[in-house]
XYZ file of C-alpha atoms in Angstrom:
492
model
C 224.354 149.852 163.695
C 220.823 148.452 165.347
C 219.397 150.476 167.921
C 219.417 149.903 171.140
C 216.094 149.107 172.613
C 214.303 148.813 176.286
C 214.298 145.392 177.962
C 210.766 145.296 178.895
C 207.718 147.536 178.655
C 207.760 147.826 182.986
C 211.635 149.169 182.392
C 210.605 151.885 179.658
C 207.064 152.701 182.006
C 209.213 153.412 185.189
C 212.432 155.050 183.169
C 209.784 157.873 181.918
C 208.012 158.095 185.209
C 211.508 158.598 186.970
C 212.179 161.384 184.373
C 208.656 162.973 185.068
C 208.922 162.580 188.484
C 211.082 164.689 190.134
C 211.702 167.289 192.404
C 209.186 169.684 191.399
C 206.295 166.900 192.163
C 207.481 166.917 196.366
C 208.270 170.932 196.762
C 206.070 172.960 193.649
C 202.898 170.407 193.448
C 201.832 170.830 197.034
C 202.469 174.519 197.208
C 200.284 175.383 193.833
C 197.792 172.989 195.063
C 197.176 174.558 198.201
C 197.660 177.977 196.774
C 195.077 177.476 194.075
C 192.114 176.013 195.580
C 192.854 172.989 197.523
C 190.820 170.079 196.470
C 189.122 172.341 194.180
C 192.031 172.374 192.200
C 191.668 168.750 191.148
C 189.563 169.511 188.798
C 191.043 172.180 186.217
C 194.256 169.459 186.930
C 192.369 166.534 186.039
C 191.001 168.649 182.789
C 194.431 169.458 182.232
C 196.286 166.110 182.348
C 193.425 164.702 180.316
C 193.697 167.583 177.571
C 197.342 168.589 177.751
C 199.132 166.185 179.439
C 197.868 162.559 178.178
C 197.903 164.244 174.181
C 201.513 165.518 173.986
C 202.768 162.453 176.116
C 201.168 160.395 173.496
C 202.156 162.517 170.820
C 206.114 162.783 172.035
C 206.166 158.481 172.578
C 204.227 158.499 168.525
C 207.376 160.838 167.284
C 209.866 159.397 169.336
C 208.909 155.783 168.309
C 208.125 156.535 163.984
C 211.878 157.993 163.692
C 213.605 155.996 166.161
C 215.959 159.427 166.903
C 216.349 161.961 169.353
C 214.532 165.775 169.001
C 217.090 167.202 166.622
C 217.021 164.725 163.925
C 213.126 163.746 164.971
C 211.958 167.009 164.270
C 214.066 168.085 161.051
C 212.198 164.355 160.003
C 208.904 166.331 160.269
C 210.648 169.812 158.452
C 213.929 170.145 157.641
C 214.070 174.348 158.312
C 212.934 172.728 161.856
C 216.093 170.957 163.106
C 216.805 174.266 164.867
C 214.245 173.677 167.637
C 215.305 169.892 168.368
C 218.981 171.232 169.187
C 217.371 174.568 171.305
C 215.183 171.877 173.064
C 218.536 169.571 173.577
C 219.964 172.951 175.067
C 217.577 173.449 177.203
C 218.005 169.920 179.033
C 222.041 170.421 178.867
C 221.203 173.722 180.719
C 219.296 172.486 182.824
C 221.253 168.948 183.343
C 224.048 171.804 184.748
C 221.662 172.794 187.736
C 219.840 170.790 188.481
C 222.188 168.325 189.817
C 223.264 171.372 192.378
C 219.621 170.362 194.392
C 220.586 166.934 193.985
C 224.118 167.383 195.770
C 222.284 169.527 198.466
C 220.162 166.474 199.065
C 222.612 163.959 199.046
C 224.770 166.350 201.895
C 220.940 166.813 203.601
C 220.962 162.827 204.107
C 224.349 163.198 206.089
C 223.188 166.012 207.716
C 220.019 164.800 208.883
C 221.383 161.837 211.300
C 222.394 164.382 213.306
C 220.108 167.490 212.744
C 223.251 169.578 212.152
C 221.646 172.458 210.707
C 220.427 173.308 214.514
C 217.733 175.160 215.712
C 217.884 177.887 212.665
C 217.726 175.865 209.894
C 217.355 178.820 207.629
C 220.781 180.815 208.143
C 222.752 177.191 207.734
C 221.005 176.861 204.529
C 221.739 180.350 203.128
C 224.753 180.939 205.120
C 226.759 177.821 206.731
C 226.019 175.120 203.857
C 225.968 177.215 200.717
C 227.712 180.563 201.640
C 225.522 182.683 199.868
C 227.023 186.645 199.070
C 224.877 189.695 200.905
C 225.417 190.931 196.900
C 221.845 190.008 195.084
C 223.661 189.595 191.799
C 223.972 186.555 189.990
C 226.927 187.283 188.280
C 229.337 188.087 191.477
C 230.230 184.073 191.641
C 232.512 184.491 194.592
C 234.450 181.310 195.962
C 233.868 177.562 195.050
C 232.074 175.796 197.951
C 234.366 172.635 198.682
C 231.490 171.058 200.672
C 229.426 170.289 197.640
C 232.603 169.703 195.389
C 232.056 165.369 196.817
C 227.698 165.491 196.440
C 228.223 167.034 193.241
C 230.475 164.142 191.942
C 228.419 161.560 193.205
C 225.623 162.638 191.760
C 227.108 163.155 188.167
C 228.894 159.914 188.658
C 225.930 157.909 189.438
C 223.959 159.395 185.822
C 227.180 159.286 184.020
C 227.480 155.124 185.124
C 223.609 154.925 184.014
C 224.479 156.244 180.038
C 227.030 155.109 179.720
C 226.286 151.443 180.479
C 223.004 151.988 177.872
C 219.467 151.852 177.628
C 218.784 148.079 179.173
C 222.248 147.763 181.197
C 222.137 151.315 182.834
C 219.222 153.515 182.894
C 216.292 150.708 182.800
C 218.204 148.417 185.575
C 219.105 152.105 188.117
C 214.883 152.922 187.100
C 213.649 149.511 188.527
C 215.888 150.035 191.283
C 215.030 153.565 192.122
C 211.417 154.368 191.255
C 210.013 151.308 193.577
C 211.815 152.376 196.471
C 211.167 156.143 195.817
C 207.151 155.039 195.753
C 208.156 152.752 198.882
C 210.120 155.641 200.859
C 207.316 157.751 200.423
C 203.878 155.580 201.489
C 206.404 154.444 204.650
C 206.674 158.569 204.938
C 203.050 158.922 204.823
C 202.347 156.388 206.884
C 204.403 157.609 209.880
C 203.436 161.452 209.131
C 199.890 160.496 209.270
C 199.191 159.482 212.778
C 201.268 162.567 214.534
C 198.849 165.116 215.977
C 198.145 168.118 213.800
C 198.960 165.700 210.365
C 195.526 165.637 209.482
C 194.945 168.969 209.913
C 197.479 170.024 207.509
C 196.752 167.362 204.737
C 192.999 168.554 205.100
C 194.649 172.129 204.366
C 195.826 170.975 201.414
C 192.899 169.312 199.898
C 189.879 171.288 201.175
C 188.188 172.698 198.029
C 187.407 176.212 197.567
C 185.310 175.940 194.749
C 185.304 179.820 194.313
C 188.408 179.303 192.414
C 187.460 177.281 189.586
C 186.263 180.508 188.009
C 189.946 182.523 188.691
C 191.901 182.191 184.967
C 195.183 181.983 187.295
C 194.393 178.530 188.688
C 193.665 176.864 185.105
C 196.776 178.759 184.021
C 198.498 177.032 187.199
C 197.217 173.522 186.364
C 198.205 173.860 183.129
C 201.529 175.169 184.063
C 201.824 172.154 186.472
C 201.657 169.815 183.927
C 204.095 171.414 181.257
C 206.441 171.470 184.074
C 205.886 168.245 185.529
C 206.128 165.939 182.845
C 209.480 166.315 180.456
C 207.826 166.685 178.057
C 209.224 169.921 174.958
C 212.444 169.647 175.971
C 214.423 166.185 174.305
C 213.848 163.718 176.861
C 210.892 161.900 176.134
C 211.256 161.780 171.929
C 214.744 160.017 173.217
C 213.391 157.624 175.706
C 210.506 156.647 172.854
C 213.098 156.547 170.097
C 214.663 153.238 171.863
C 211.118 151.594 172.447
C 210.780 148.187 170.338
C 208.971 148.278 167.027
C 205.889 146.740 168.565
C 204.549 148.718 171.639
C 201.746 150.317 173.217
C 202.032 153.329 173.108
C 198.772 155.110 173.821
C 198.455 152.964 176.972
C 202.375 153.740 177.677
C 201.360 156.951 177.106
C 198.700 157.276 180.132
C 200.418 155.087 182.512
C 203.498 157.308 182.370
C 201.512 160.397 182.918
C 198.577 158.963 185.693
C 201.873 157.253 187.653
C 203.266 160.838 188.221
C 200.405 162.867 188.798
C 199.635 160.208 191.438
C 203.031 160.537 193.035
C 202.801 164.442 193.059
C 199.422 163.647 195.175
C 201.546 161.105 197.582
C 204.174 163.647 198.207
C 201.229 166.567 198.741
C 200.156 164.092 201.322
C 203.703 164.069 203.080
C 204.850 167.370 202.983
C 201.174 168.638 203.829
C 201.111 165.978 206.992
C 204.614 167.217 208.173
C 203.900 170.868 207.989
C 200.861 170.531 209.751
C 202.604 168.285 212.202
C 204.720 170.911 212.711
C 202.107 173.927 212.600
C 200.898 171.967 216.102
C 204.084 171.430 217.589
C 205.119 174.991 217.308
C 201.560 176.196 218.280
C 201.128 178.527 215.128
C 199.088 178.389 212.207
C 200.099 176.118 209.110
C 199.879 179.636 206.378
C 202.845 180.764 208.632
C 205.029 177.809 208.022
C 204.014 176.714 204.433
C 206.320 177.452 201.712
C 207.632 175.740 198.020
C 210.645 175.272 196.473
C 213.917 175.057 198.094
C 212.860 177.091 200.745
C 210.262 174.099 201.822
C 213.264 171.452 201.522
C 215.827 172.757 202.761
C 214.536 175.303 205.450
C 210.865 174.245 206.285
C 210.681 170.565 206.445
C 214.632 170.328 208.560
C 212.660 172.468 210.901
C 209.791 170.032 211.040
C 212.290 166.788 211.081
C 213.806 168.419 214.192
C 210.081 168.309 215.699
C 209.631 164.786 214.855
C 209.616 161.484 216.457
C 212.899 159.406 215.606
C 214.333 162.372 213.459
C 217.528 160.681 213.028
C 215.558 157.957 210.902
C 212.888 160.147 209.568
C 215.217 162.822 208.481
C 217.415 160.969 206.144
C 214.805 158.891 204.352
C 213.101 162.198 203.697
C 215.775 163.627 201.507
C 217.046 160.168 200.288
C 213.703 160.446 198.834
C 214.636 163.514 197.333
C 217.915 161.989 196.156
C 215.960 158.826 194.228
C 213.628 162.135 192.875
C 216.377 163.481 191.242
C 218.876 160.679 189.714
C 216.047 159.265 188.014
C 215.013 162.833 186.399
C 218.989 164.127 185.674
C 219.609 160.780 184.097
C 217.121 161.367 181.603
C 217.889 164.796 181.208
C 221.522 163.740 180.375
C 220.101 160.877 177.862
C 218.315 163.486 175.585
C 221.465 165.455 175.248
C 223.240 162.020 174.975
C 221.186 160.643 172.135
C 221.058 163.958 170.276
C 224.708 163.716 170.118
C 224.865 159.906 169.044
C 222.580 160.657 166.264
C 224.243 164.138 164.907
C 227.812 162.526 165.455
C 227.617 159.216 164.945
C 229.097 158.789 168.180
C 228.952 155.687 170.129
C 227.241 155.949 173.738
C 230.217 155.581 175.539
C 231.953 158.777 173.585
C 228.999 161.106 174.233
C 228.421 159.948 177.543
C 231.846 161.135 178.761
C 232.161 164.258 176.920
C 228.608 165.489 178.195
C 228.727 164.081 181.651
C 232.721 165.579 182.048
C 231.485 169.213 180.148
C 228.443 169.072 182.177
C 230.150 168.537 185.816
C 232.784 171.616 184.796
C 229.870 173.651 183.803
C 227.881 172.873 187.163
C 230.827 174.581 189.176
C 229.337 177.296 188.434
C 226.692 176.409 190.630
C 228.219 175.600 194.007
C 229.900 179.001 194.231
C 228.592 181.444 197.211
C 226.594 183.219 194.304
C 225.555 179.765 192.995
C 221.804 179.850 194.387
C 221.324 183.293 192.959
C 222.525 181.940 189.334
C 220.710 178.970 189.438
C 217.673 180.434 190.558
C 217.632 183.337 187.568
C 218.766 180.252 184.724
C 216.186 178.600 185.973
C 213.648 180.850 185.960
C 214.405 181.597 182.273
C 214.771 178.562 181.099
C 211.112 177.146 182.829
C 208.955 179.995 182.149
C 210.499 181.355 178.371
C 212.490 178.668 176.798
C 210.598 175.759 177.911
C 207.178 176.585 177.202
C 208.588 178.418 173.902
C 209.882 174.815 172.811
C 206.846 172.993 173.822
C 204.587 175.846 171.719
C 206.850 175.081 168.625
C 206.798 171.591 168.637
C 202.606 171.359 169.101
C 202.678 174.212 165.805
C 204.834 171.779 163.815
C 203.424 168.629 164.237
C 200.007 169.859 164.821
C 199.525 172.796 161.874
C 202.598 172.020 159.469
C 202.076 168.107 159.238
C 199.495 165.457 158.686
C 198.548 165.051 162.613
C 196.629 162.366 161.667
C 199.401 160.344 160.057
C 200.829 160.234 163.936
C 197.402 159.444 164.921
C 197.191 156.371 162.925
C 200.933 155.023 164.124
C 199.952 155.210 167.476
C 196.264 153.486 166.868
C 197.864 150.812 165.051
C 200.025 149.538 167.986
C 197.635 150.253 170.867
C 195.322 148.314 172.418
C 193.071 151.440 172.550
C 192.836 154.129 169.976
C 192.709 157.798 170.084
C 190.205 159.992 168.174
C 189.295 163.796 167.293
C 189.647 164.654 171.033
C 193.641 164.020 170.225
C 193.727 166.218 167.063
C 191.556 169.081 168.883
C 193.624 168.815 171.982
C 197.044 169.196 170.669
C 195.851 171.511 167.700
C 193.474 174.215 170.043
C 193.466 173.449 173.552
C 197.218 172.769 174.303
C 198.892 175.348 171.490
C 196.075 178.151 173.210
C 196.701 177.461 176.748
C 200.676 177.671 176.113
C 200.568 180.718 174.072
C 198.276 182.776 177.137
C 201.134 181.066 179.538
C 203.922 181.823 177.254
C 202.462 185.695 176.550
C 202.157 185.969 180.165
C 205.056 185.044 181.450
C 207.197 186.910 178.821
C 205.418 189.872 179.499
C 205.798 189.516 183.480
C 209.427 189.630 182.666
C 209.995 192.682 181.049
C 207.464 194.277 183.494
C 208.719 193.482 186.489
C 212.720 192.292 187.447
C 212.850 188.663 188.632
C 213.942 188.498 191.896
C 214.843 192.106 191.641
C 217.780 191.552 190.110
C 219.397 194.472 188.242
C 218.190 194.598 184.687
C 222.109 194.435 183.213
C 221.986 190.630 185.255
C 218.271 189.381 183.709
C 219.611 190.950 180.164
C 222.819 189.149 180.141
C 222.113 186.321 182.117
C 218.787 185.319 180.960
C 218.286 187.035 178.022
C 221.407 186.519 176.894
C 221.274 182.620 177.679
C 218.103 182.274 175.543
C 219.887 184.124 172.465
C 223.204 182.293 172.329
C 220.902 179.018 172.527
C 218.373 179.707 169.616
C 221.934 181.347 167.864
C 223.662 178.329 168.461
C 220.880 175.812 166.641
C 220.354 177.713 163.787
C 223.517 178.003 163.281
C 224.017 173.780 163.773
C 220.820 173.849 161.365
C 222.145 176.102 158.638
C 225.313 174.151 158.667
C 223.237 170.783 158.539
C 221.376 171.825 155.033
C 224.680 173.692 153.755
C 225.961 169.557 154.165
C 222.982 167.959 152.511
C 223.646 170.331 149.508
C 226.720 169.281 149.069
């Protein structure tokens, strides 16, 4: 059977930049610019894109593209003993599929809630206590009882990336991209261009990007540029060896390669722009400083910025496109997520698209229950944490070793030069070899060492043992074992 391939090179461009972009680009970006240097940060993120970012984007599309298969069968292409890590990097976006679309349901209830302002005048305790019920308990594991208020979000978002694979690469998730990602990029400049002219706006965007150069020479912001860009761009984790495997024989992918990647670091600089306008918009209205209303994460988009949409002109208009912004964000990044679990099972199975479609999208909205409980925030935000700073960044460091130490790098090098308009050279090779494998094994080191020093959230050590630990074992368990059982077949 032929594979299926992308309409047009614009469809496959704005499918990967709707899986890098995401939510992590409106409320982590801002927040680690800010935090690490302001404009000064530019530059260690400009050195980072060009020597992390741009190389393993090109080198994913390269891998992708040569074995026309998803990360399991891509990467056992390159070594057999490595199959292992293409089905722990599949895990990893099934994992995170299961969560993810959680923020995604708060969203879509944030757009109804935001016509009328109903979280009030104390946005933060109908967050945490009206909307999502959340226990007094700080452990993960005490689930409590289902919240029935996300039960219809959380079905429309599953149903909406469970209508984009299954209808295919040209008929579902290239036609919902060229839908979404132009009126995300729309949404936002209109966003900007309100935000901007409110007193106090450009104080807070000039927050943002002022430069404190004494910075550069701080470790901890190039570790946090680098970070930024592991994070931001889906790339060690299944989705982007998928969305390559389905590009046509004959495609650029060096340039493909650097529009993908210079698209969403310049919408994680739009969206700095808004959130930085409307906290500083609302630093002025409330008379205080902006360091005492500047936050990330959910915290910033679901407790912050309702606080600031309450302050603003025509909130009732404002309000909703803000977080049907947030909406567009996500879809476009869970449907990819979903399509690297998707084609991994097509290609192990020999499934059709419409059989792994349902049994992933049906498994993956049981699993997600789980995560619109009263105890749902805590477990999502320990999974998460696990499976971003350990598992991730573990993936990503195997994958540059293997292609970059155990096989001809250069025999990638030369597919990609041979269909681009523009070829890459020894900065490639050095980049993915020694810059990217060094700056991911300091991150990696860190980060695993940060969480046996110190409890995560301060949960009890039984809950980051079992919980995220645990997770991470079962998962690298579970593809060996498919791995062991795939050369025990080819034996036979």
């Amino acid at each position: 059977m032929s594979r299926e391939q992308w309409g047009s090179r614009t469809g496959f461009i704005l499918a990967a930049v709707g899986s890098a972009v995401g939510l992590g680009n409106i409320w982590r970006f801002p927040y680690v610019t800010y935090e690490n240097g302001g404009g000064a940060f530019f530059i260690p993120y400009l050195f980072a894109m060009l020597t992390a970012g741009i190389p393993f984007m090109i080198l994913e599309f390269t891998l992708g593209h040569k074995y026309r298969s998803g990360a399991p069968k891509t990467l056992a292409s390159l070594n057999r003993r490595f199959e292992w890590l293409g089905w722990f990097q599949v895990m990893i976006s099934a994992v995170i599929a299961c969560y993810y679309v959680v923020v995604i349901a708060w969203a879509i209830s944030y757009c109804y809630f935001a016509f009328s302002q109903s979280w009030g005048d104390d946005s933060n305790s109908f967050f945490f206590g009206t909307f999502l019920g959340l226990t007094s308990d700080n452990a993960p594991s005490r689930l409590g009882d289902l919240r029935w208020n996300l039960l219809l979000p959380l079905s429309i978002a599953w149903a909406a990336t469970y209508v984009a694979t299954y209808r295919g690469v040209q008929g579902g998730i290239e036609k919902i991209n060229k839908i979404l990602m132009p009126l995300l990029f729309l949404l936002v400049l209109y966003l900007i261009a309100r935000i901007a002219f409110l007193p106090g706006a450009l104080d807070g965007i000039n927050w943002m990007f002022a430069p404190d150069f004494s910075k550069i020479w701080d470790p901890k912001v190039w570790s946090a540029a680098y970070g930024q860009i592991f994070f931001t761009l889906s790339v060690g984790f299944a989705i982007m060896l998928s969305y390559a495997s389905f590009l046509p024989e004959k495609s650029d992918i060096n340039n493909n390669a650097f529009m993908t990647v210079l698209m969403n670091c310049g919408f994680s600089m739009l969206a700095g722009i808004m959130v930085f306008g409307a906290l500083g918009y609302m630093a002025h209205a409330q008379g205080t400083a902006l360091t005492e209303v500047v936050s990330s994460g959910v915290g910033l988009a679901f407790v912050t910025l309702p606080t600031a949409i309450n302050l603003l002109p025509a909130p009732g208009i404002m309000g909703p496109l803000f977080f049907l912004a947030l909406v567009f964000a996500g879809v476009s990044s869970h449907i990819s997520i979903a399509q690297a679990v998707i084609t991994g099972l097509m290609d192990k199975l020999g499934w059709n698209r419409h059989q792994a479609s349902t049994l992933f999208c049906t498994l993956g909205f049981l699993i997600s229950l789980l995560f619109i409980t009263q105890g749902g925030l805590l477990l999502l935000d320990l999974v998460d944490y696990f499976i971003n700073n350990v598992a991730l960044l573990g993936a990503c460091l195997l994958e540059l070793l293997l292609a970059g130490w155990l096989c001809r790098l250069t025999d990638f090098q030369r597919h990609a030069n041979r269909l681009s308009e523009f070829r890459v050279g020894n900065w490639w090779l050095f980049c993915i070899r020694f810059v990217s494998v060094g700056i991911l094994l300091i991150l990696l080191f860190n980060n695993i060492l940060g969480a046996f020093r110190e409890n995560y959230g301060g949960y009890a050590n039984h809950e980051i043992y079992f919980i995220g630990w645990g997770m991470i074992g079962i998962m690298l368990i579970l593809a060996l074992s498919i791995n062991a059982a795939s050369r025990q077949e080819s034996r036979l």
